[in-house]
Coordinates of C-alpha atoms in Angstrom, one line a residue:
Chain O
X99 CA 1.7 26.2 0.8
X100 CA -1.3 26.5 -1.3
X101 CA -3.7 29.7 -0.8
X102 CA -6.2 27.5 0.1
X103 CA -5.2 24.2 1.7
X104 CA -7.7 21.2 1.8
X105 CA -9.9 20.7 4.2
X106 CA -10.0 17.4 6.4
X107 CA -14.1 17.9 5.8
X108 CA -13.8 17.0 2.3
X109 CA -12.7 13.3 3.5
X110 CA -15.4 10.8 4.2
X111 CA -14.9 7.8 5.5
X112 CA -17.5 4.8 4.6
X113 CA -18.0 1.8 6.8
X114 CA -19.5 -1.0 4.6
X115 CA -21.0 -4.3 6.6
X116 CA -19.6 -3.3 9.9
X117 CA -20.6 -5.9 13.0
X118 CA -20.2 -4.4 15.9
X119 CA -21.1 -1.3 17.2
X120 CA -17.8 -1.1 19.3
X121 CA -16.1 -0.7 16.2
X122 CA -18.1 2.1 14.7
X123 CA -17.5 3.7 17.9
X124 CA -13.9 3.3 17.9
X125 CA -13.9 4.4 14.4
X126 CA -15.8 7.6 15.4
X127 CA -12.9 8.6 18.0
X128 CA -10.0 7.9 15.5
X129 CA -11.9 10.1 13.2
X130 CA -12.6 13.0 15.4
X131 CA -9.3 12.6 16.8
X132 CA -7.8 13.1 13.5
X133 CA -10.0 15.8 12.9
X134 CA -12.5 13.9 10.5
X135 CA -16.0 14.1 10.7
X136 CA -17.9 12.8 7.9
X137 CA -18.8 9.1 8.6
X138 CA -21.1 7.4 5.9
X139 CA -22.5 3.8 6.9
X140 CA -23.5 0.9 4.3
X141 CA -26.1 -1.9 5.3
X142 CA -24.4 -2.1 8.8
X143 CA -25.1 -5.8 10.0
X144 CA -25.7 -4.5 13.5
X145 CA -27.4 -1.7 15.3
X146 CA -25.2 0.9 15.5
X147 CA -26.2 3.6 18.0
X148 CA -25.8 1.1 20.9
X149 CA -24.1 2.0 24.2
X150 CA -20.9 0.1 23.6
X151 CA -21.1 2.5 20.5
X152 CA -21.2 5.2 22.6
X153 CA -18.8 4.1 25.2
X154 CA -15.8 3.5 22.9
X155 CA -16.6 6.6 20.8
X156 CA -15.5 8.4 24.2
X157 CA -17.1 11.7 23.3
X158 CA -17.3 11.7 19.4
X159 CA -20.5 9.9 19.5
X160 CA -22.3 12.8 17.5
X161 CA -20.6 11.5 14.5
X162 CA -22.4 7.9 14.7
X163 CA -25.5 9.9 15.5
X164 CA -25.2 11.9 12.4
X165 CA -23.9 9.1 10.0
X166 CA -26.3 8.3 7.2
X167 CA -27.0 4.8 6.7
X168 CA -26.9 3.6 2.8
X169 CA -28.5 0.9 1.3
X170 CA -25.8 0.6 -1.3
X171 CA -22.2 1.7 -1.3
X172 CA -22.7 3.7 -4.9
X173 CA -25.2 5.8 -2.8
X174 CA -22.7 6.6 0.1
X175 CA -19.8 7.5 -2.6
X176 CA -22.0 9.2 -5.3
X177 CA -20.4 12.5 -4.8
X178 CA -16.7 11.5 -4.2
X179 CA -14.4 12.3 -6.9
X180 CA -11.9 9.6 -5.8
X181 CA -13.3 6.4 -4.1
X182 CA -10.2 4.4 -2.2
X183 CA -11.0 1.1 -0.9
X184 CA -9.1 -0.3 1.9
X185 CA -7.7 -3.9 0.4
X186 CA -5.8 -6.8 1.7
X187 CA -3.2 -7.0 -1.5
X188 CA -5.2 -8.0 -4.5
X189 CA -4.7 -11.3 -6.2
X190 CA -6.7 -11.9 -9.5
X191 CA -6.7 -8.6 -11.1
X192 CA -4.2 -6.0 -9.7
X193 CA -5.9 -2.5 -9.2
X194 CA -4.1 0.8 -8.9
X195 CA -2.6 0.1 -5.1
X196 CA -1.5 3.2 -2.7
X197 CA 0.3 2.9 0.4
X198 CA -1.2 5.1 3.2
X199 CA 1.6 7.6 2.9
X200 CA 0.9 7.6 -1.2
X201 CA -2.8 8.2 -0.1
X202 CA -1.6 11.5 1.9
X203 CA 0.5 12.5 -0.6
X204 CA -2.2 12.6 -3.3
X205 CA -4.8 14.6 -1.2
X206 CA -3.3 18.2 -2.1
X207 CA -3.7 17.7 -5.8
X208 CA -7.3 15.5 -5.5
X209 CA -8.9 18.1 -3.4
X210 CA -7.7 21.5 -4.5
X211 CA -10.9 21.9 -6.0
X212 CA -13.1 22.7 -2.9
X213 CA -15.9 20.7 -4.0
X214 CA -13.7 17.5 -4.5
X215 CA -14.6 14.5 -2.0
X216 CA -12.4 11.6 -1.5
X217 CA -14.1 8.6 0.2
X218 CA -12.0 5.7 2.3
X219 CA -13.8 2.6 2.2
X220 CA -13.7 0.0 4.8
X221 CA -14.9 -3.4 4.5
X222 CA -16.4 -6.2 6.8
X223 CA -14.6 -7.2 10.3
X224 CA -14.2 -10.8 9.0
X225 CA -14.6 -10.3 4.8
X226 CA -13.2 -6.9 3.9
X227 CA -14.7 -5.4 1.2
X228 CA -16.1 -7.7 -2.0
X229 CA -14.6 -7.9 -5.3
X230 CA -17.8 -6.4 -6.9
X231 CA -17.1 -3.6 -4.1
X232 CA -13.2 -3.2 -4.6
X233 CA -14.1 -3.0 -8.6
X234 CA -16.2 0.2 -7.6
X235 CA -13.1 2.1 -6.3
X236 CA -10.6 4.5 -8.3
X237 CA -7.7 3.3 -6.1
X238 CA -6.8 0.7 -3.4
X239 CA -5.0 1.3 -0.2
X240 CA -3.3 -1.5 1.8
X241 CA -1.8 -0.8 5.2
X242 CA 1.4 -2.6 5.3
X243 CA 1.0 -5.4 7.8
X244 CA 2.9 -8.6 9.5
X245 CA 2.1 -10.9 6.8
X246 CA 1.7 -13.4 9.6
X247 CA -1.1 -11.5 11.4
X248 CA -2.3 -9.2 9.0
X249 CA -5.9 -8.5 9.9
X250 CA -6.2 -5.0 11.8
X251 CA -9.2 -4.1 13.8
X252 CA -11.2 -1.7 12.0
X253 CA -11.0 1.1 13.8
X254 CA -7.1 0.6 14.1
X255 CA -7.0 0.7 10.3
X256 CA -9.3 4.0 10.1
X257 CA -6.7 5.3 12.7
X258 CA -3.6 4.6 10.7
X259 CA -5.2 6.0 7.1
X260 CA -6.7 9.0 9.2
X261 CA -3.7 9.8 10.4
X262 CA -1.7 9.8 7.1
X263 CA -4.3 12.1 6.0
X264 CA -3.9 14.6 8.8
X265 CA -0.2 14.7 8.4
X266 CA -0.8 15.9 5.0
X267 CA -2.9 18.1 5.7
X268 CA -0.6 19.5 8.5
X269 CA 2.2 19.8 5.9
X270 CA -0.4 22.0 3.8
X271 CA -1.9 24.1 6.4
X272 CA 0.6 24.2 9.6
X273 CA 3.9 22.9 8.0
X274 CA 5.7 24.1 11.2
X275 CA 3.5 21.4 13.1
X276 CA 4.0 18.8 10.8
X277 CA 7.6 18.4 11.2
X278 CA 9.7 21.1 13.4
X279 CA 12.7 22.9 12.2
X280 CA 14.1 23.3 16.3
X281 CA 16.2 20.4 17.2
X282 CA 14.0 19.6 20.0
X283 CA 10.2 20.1 19.0
X284 CA 8.2 22.7 18.4
X285 CA 8.0 24.7 21.7
X286 CA 11.6 25.3 23.6
X287 CA 11.3 27.8 26.8
X288 CA 14.8 29.6 26.3
X289 CA 16.7 30.5 23.2
X290 CA 19.4 28.1 22.0
X291 CA 22.7 28.8 23.1
X292 CA 25.4 30.5 20.4
X293 CA 28.6 29.1 19.5
X294 CA 30.1 32.1 21.3
X295 CA 28.4 31.2 24.4
X296 CA 29.2 27.9 24.5
X297 CA 33.1 28.8 23.9
X298 CA 32.6 31.1 26.8
X299 CA 31.5 28.2 28.8
X300 CA 34.3 25.7 27.9
X301 CA 36.6 28.1 28.7
X302 CA 34.9 28.9 32.3
X303 CA 34.6 25.3 32.8
X304 CA 38.3 24.5 32.0
X305 CA 39.3 27.3 34.5
X306 CA 37.1 25.8 37.3
X307 CA 38.2 22.2 36.8
X308 CA 41.7 23.5 37.2
X309 CA 40.4 25.5 40.0
X310 CA 39.3 22.2 41.8
X311 CA 42.1 20.3 40.8
X312 CA 40.4 17.7 38.7
X313 CA 42.0 18.9 35.4
X314 CA 45.6 19.4 34.8
X315 CA 46.2 21.3 31.5
X316 CA 49.7 19.2 31.5
X317 CA 48.3 16.0 31.3
X318 CA 45.0 16.8 29.6
X319 CA 44.1 13.2 28.2
X320 CA 40.7 13.7 26.6
X321 CA 38.5 15.3 29.2
X322 CA 38.0 18.9 27.5
X323 CA 37.3 16.7 24.3
X324 CA 34.8 14.4 26.0
X325 CA 33.2 17.5 27.9
X326 CA 33.0 19.3 24.7
X327 CA 31.1 16.6 22.8
X328 CA 28.5 15.8 25.8
X329 CA 27.6 19.2 26.0
X330 CA 27.6 20.1 22.3
X331 CA 25.2 16.9 21.7
X332 CA 23.1 18.1 24.0
X333 CA 22.7 21.6 22.5
X334 CA 22.1 23.4 25.6
X335 CA 19.8 26.6 25.7
X336 CA 20.8 29.8 26.9
X337 CA 19.1 29.4 30.4
X338 CA 20.9 26.1 30.9
X339 CA 24.2 27.5 30.3
X340 CA 23.8 30.3 32.5
X341 CA 22.7 27.9 35.3
X342 CA 26.1 25.8 34.1
X343 CA 28.4 29.0 34.8
X344 CA 26.5 29.7 37.9
X345 CA 27.6 26.2 39.1
X346 CA 31.4 26.8 37.8
X347 CA 31.5 30.3 39.7
X348 CA 30.1 28.5 42.8
X349 CA 32.7 25.8 42.3
X350 CA 35.4 28.1 41.5
X351 CA 34.5 30.4 44.7
X352 CA 34.8 27.0 47.1
X353 CA 38.1 26.7 45.3
X354 CA 39.7 30.2 46.1
X355 CA 38.2 29.6 49.8
X356 CA 40.0 26.6 50.2
X357 CA 43.5 27.8 49.4
Chain L
X280 CA 20.1 -0.6 2.9
X281 CA 22.3 -1.2 5.9
X282 CA 23.8 -4.8 5.9
X283 CA 22.0 -5.4 9.0
X284 CA 18.6 -3.4 9.0
X285 CA 17.5 -2.9 12.6
X286 CA 14.6 -5.6 14.2
X287 CA 11.1 -4.7 15.2
X288 CA 12.2 -6.8 18.1
X289 CA 14.7 -4.5 19.5
X290 CA 11.3 -2.1 20.1
X291 CA 9.4 -2.7 23.6
X292 CA 6.2 -1.1 23.9
X293 CA 5.6 -0.2 28.0
X294 CA 2.2 0.7 29.6
X295 CA 1.8 2.3 32.7
X296 CA -0.9 2.0 35.0
X297 CA -3.4 0.4 32.4
X298 CA -6.8 0.6 33.7
X299 CA -8.9 -1.7 30.8
X300 CA -8.1 -4.9 30.1
X301 CA -9.3 -4.6 26.6
X302 CA -6.6 -1.8 25.9
X303 CA -4.1 -4.3 26.9
X304 CA -5.8 -6.5 24.0
X305 CA -5.8 -3.9 21.8
X306 CA -2.4 -2.6 22.1
X307 CA -1.4 -6.5 21.8
X308 CA -3.3 -6.7 18.4
X309 CA -2.0 -3.3 17.2
X310 CA 1.8 -4.7 18.2
X311 CA 1.6 -7.8 16.3
X312 CA 0.0 -6.1 13.3
X313 CA 3.0 -4.1 12.8
X314 CA 5.4 -6.8 13.9
X315 CA 6.2 -6.1 17.3
X316 CA 6.3 -8.6 20.0
X317 CA 7.9 -7.2 23.4
X318 CA 5.1 -5.7 25.5
X319 CA 5.9 -5.0 29.3
X320 CA 3.3 -3.9 31.9
X321 CA 4.2 -1.4 34.8
X322 CA 1.7 -1.3 37.8
X323 CA -1.4 -2.2 36.2
X324 CA -4.7 -1.0 37.5
X325 CA -6.7 -4.2 36.5
X326 CA -6.3 -7.5 35.9
X327 CA -5.0 -7.7 32.6
X328 CA -5.4 -11.1 31.7
X329 CA -9.1 -11.3 31.3
X330 CA -11.3 -12.4 28.4
X331 CA -11.9 -9.2 27.2
X332 CA -8.2 -9.0 27.0
X333 CA -8.3 -11.9 24.9
X334 CA -11.0 -11.2 22.9
X335 CA -9.7 -7.4 21.9
X336 CA -6.2 -9.3 21.0
X337 CA -7.9 -11.6 18.5
X338 CA -5.2 -13.7 18.5
X339 CA -2.2 -11.7 19.9
X340 CA -3.1 -12.6 23.1
X341 CA 0.3 -14.5 23.7
X342 CA 1.8 -11.1 23.8
X343 CA -0.2 -10.2 26.8
X344 CA 0.5 -13.8 28.4
X345 CA 4.2 -13.4 27.9
X346 CA 4.2 -9.7 29.1
X347 CA 6.2 -9.1 32.8
X348 CA 4.6 -6.8 34.9
X349 CA 7.0 -4.4 36.8
X350 CA 7.0 -2.6 39.9
X351 CA 8.4 0.3 38.7
X352 CA 9.1 2.2 35.2
X353 CA 12.6 1.9 35.7
X354 CA 13.0 -1.7 35.9
X355 CA 10.9 -2.2 32.6
X356 CA 13.1 0.4 30.5
X357 CA 16.4 -0.8 32.5
X358 CA 18.0 -2.2 29.2
X359 CA 16.6 0.4 27.0
X360 CA 19.3 2.7 25.3
X361 CA 16.5 5.3 24.2
X362 CA 13.3 5.7 26.2
X363 CA 10.7 7.7 24.7
X364 CA 7.4 8.7 26.4
X365 CA 4.2 9.4 24.7
X366 CA 2.8 12.9 25.7
X367 CA 0.7 15.7 25.3
X368 CA 2.5 18.8 24.6
X369 CA 4.7 19.6 27.5
X370 CA 4.0 22.7 29.2
X371 CA 6.1 23.9 32.1
X372 CA 9.7 22.4 31.0
X373 CA 9.4 21.5 27.7
X374 CA 11.5 18.3 26.7
X375 CA 13.0 16.9 23.4
X376 CA 9.9 16.6 21.3
X377 CA 9.7 14.2 18.4
X378 CA 6.9 13.7 15.9
X379 CA 5.9 10.0 15.1
X380 CA 7.5 10.3 12.0
X381 CA 10.7 11.7 13.4
X382 CA 10.5 8.7 15.7
X383 CA 10.6 6.4 12.9
X384 CA 13.4 8.2 11.2
X385 CA 15.7 8.1 14.1
X386 CA 15.2 4.0 14.8
X387 CA 17.8 3.1 12.1
X388 CA 20.5 5.1 13.8
X389 CA 19.3 4.2 17.3
X390 CA 18.9 0.5 16.6
X391 CA 22.2 0.2 14.5
X392 CA 23.7 -1.6 17.5
X393 CA 22.2 -5.4 17.7
X394 CA 22.1 -5.0 21.4
X395 CA 20.5 -1.7 21.5
X396 CA 16.7 -1.4 22.6
X397 CA 14.1 1.6 22.3
X398 CA 11.3 1.6 24.9
X399 CA 8.2 3.3 23.7
X400 CA 6.4 4.0 27.4
X401 CA 2.8 5.1 27.3
X402 CA 0.7 6.3 30.4
X403 CA -2.7 6.0 31.9
X404 CA -6.1 5.9 29.5
X405 CA -7.1 9.1 32.0
X406 CA -4.2 10.9 33.0
X407 CA -1.1 9.7 30.8
X408 CA 2.3 9.4 32.2
X409 CA 3.5 11.7 35.4
X410 CA 5.8 14.4 35.1
X411 CA 8.0 12.2 37.1
X412 CA 7.9 9.5 34.7
X413 CA 8.1 12.1 31.6
X414 CA 11.4 13.2 33.0
X415 CA 12.9 9.8 33.0
X416 CA 12.5 9.6 29.3
X417 CA 15.0 10.9 26.7
X418 CA 12.8 12.1 24.5
X419 CA 8.8 12.7 24.3
X420 CA 6.5 11.8 21.1
X421 CA 3.6 13.8 20.4
X422 CA 0.8 12.4 17.8
X423 CA -0.5 15.2 16.6
X424 CA -4.1 15.4 17.1
X425 CA -7.5 17.6 16.6
X426 CA -6.8 20.3 19.3
X427 CA -10.4 20.3 20.4
X428 CA -10.5 16.4 20.9
X429 CA -6.8 15.3 21.3
X430 CA -7.3 12.1 23.7
X431 CA -6.5 8.8 21.7
X432 CA -7.7 5.5 22.9
X433 CA -4.3 3.7 24.1
X434 CA -4.6 0.9 21.4
X435 CA -4.9 3.6 18.7
X436 CA -1.9 5.7 20.2
X437 CA 0.2 2.6 19.9
X438 CA -1.2 1.9 16.6
X439 CA 0.2 5.1 15.2
X440 CA 3.8 4.9 16.6
X441 CA 4.0 0.8 15.9
X442 CA 2.9 1.8 12.0
X443 CA 5.5 4.6 12.1
X444 CA 8.1 2.2 13.6
X445 CA 7.1 -0.6 10.9
X446 CA 7.1 1.9 8.0
X447 CA 10.9 3.0 9.1
X448 CA 12.0 -0.8 9.2
X449 CA 10.5 -1.4 5.9
X450 CA 12.1 1.5 4.3
X451 CA 15.6 -0.1 5.7
X452 CA 14.4 -4.1 5.2
X453 CA 12.2 -4.0 2.2
X454 CA 12.2 -0.6 0.3
X455 CA 10.1 -1.9 -2.7
X456 CA 7.3 -2.6 0.1
X457 CA 7.7 0.5 1.8
X458 CA 7.2 2.9 -1.3
X459 CA 6.7 1.4 -4.8
X460 CA 8.6 2.3 -7.9
X461 CA 5.8 1.2 -10.1
X462 CA 3.0 3.5 -10.9
X463 CA 0.1 1.5 -9.6
X464 CA 2.0 -0.3 -6.8
X465 CA 3.7 -3.4 -6.2
X466 CA 2.0 -6.0 -8.1
X467 CA 0.9 -5.6 -11.9
X468 CA -0.3 -8.7 -14.0
X469 CA 1.1 -7.3 -17.5
X470 CA 3.8 -4.9 -18.3
X471 CA 3.2 -1.3 -19.0
X472 CA 2.5 -0.4 -22.9
X473 CA 5.7 1.3 -24.3
X474 CA 5.4 4.8 -25.9
X475 CA 5.4 2.8 -29.4
X476 CA 2.6 0.8 -28.3
X477 CA 0.6 3.8 -27.4
X478 CA 1.3 5.6 -30.6
X479 CA 0.4 2.3 -32.4
X480 CA -3.1 2.2 -30.5
X481 CA -3.6 6.1 -31.3
X482 CA -3.3 5.5 -34.8
X483 CA -5.5 2.7 -34.8
X484 CA -8.0 4.4 -32.5
X485 CA -8.3 7.7 -35.0
X486 CA -8.7 4.9 -38.1
X487 CA -11.4 3.3 -36.2
X488 CA -13.2 6.4 -35.3
X489 CA -12.9 7.7 -39.2
X490 CA -14.1 4.1 -39.9
X491 CA -17.2 4.4 -37.7
X492 CA -17.7 7.9 -38.8
X493 CA -17.2 9.5 -35.4
X494 CA -14.3 11.4 -36.3
X495 CA -13.7 13.6 -39.2
X496 CA -10.1 14.7 -39.2
X497 CA -11.2 17.7 -41.5
X498 CA -13.1 18.8 -38.3
X499 CA -11.0 17.5 -35.9
X500 CA -12.3 19.3 -32.7
X501 CA -9.9 18.1 -29.7
X502 CA -11.3 14.9 -30.2
X503 CA -8.0 13.0 -30.2
X504 CA -6.4 15.4 -27.9
X505 CA -8.8 14.7 -25.4
X506 CA -8.7 11.1 -25.9
X507 CA -5.0 11.0 -25.8
X508 CA -5.0 12.7 -22.4
X509 CA -7.6 9.8 -21.2
X510 CA -5.7 6.9 -21.9
X511 CA -2.2 8.4 -21.5
X512 CA -3.2 9.2 -17.9
X513 CA -4.4 5.6 -17.3
X514 CA -0.9 4.3 -18.3
X515 CA -2.3 1.4 -19.9
X516 CA -0.5 -1.9 -19.6
X517 CA 0.3 -4.3 -22.8
X518 CA -2.8 -6.4 -22.2
X519 CA -5.2 -3.4 -21.8
X520 CA -3.7 -2.1 -25.4
X521 CA -4.3 -5.5 -27.1
X522 CA -7.7 -5.6 -25.8
X523 CA -8.5 -2.0 -26.8
X524 CA -7.0 -2.7 -30.1
X525 CA -9.2 -5.8 -30.7
X526 CA -12.0 -3.4 -30.1
X527 CA -11.0 -1.3 -32.5
X528 CA -10.6 -4.1 -35.3
X529 CA -14.1 -5.6 -34.3
X530 CA -15.4 -1.6 -35.0
X531 CA -13.6 -1.7 -38.3
X532 CA -15.0 -4.7 -39.4
X533 CA -18.4 -4.0 -38.8
X534 CA -17.7 -0.3 -40.1
X535 CA -16.4 -2.4 -43.5
X536 CA -19.7 -4.5 -43.4
X537 CA -22.1 -2.3 -43.1
X538 CA -20.9 -0.2 -46.7

């Protein structure tokens, strides 16, 4: 972990020539969900601040309201230290290409200076970015899609890249939230049972199964092995072992009473 | 790589109690973009096969048309060998929780048997899955979001999980597409220049800079070091080195002519 993990505020989403206000709203929602808030618009082909945009933004419409509208891509990315253009795979002149995950992976290095800015540039719904616009980018990023149906909705494309950026940020800022070291995830309500707890449980289980005459140690088949495999796979917590042993004690009591 | 990588057709998206046909269309588009095609609906709270659904599906409406409508979650996931419920972080009774990336990571093992099926279950737009529904899932999955604005659009949530599933599948089926071994990405139009190519270029560059009297080897400052750092960082290909050396030859010719 760095002393200063990068900030998601150092990332800007730039939408070029957007046609549908609903998509601008959807982009704002996807950004705010992932903790991004810097949205810039370049020559939108629609009125962007409409009721449809507000509706799709679903509470993130302040990002749309605050978004500056630029006449040129250059002015929207003027202060960016890395400009990344979303692109279908390039054809004539290949350009340095990142996957979304590689994009996330490079953010720590790119955004270590506090004044560094990364701009992620998305093109028109129907035709993407022009070659001219793509050639103003340091890198291109391509979301791997089904080759037979490759055109992502604009808000969906922003969602995927913003998600990867947030994942990269979480790994720096909150590594425990990015991937949990716990077998079940971050939060659990009882500590895991220890090996000794489990062995005491298995001993108790076997005694109880004998008591209820389900298990005959002279003809063990694979019963205890199968039960071990089941419970060990589940990795019981201390509370669960306590409950199970309570059940076993109740079984033994009934078995004793029935003699 | 496995002999038989798992198939994305082994994944099912299950939508429970969806209210907005546009979201069903958006989910279908996100699925088809990522190569998934098995959609099931449980007690939708709207007519799902509307013009809005077709419009948002943007060419993936055959998934909506083919989606069976179930009366219960149980019947929609009856054949699933792993049922994963999308969930906000659980509170009272924690459940085994995956991150989206961990979900992708477990698919290879889960889907190795060709008849295995993983169902990803998504709840209502306003209230998610009920506790009762969540307790029918083997695992929960939580998309890490901004804690102050955590509710993802339904299609956006499906997009993120389908993206992680496709990434996991690509790593098995087409590892070269998941992450490229090339420094610039998968495709490049000219082989990289070799070390020897680059050293011949740097020699030529220094001769040319001397010829145009920009560089004085007696007072080198850091000029050549800085130029080396620039070009080495860019990792030029053979074509680019050929172009650069052509420029240097042209410089030398002018310098010779001006004497």
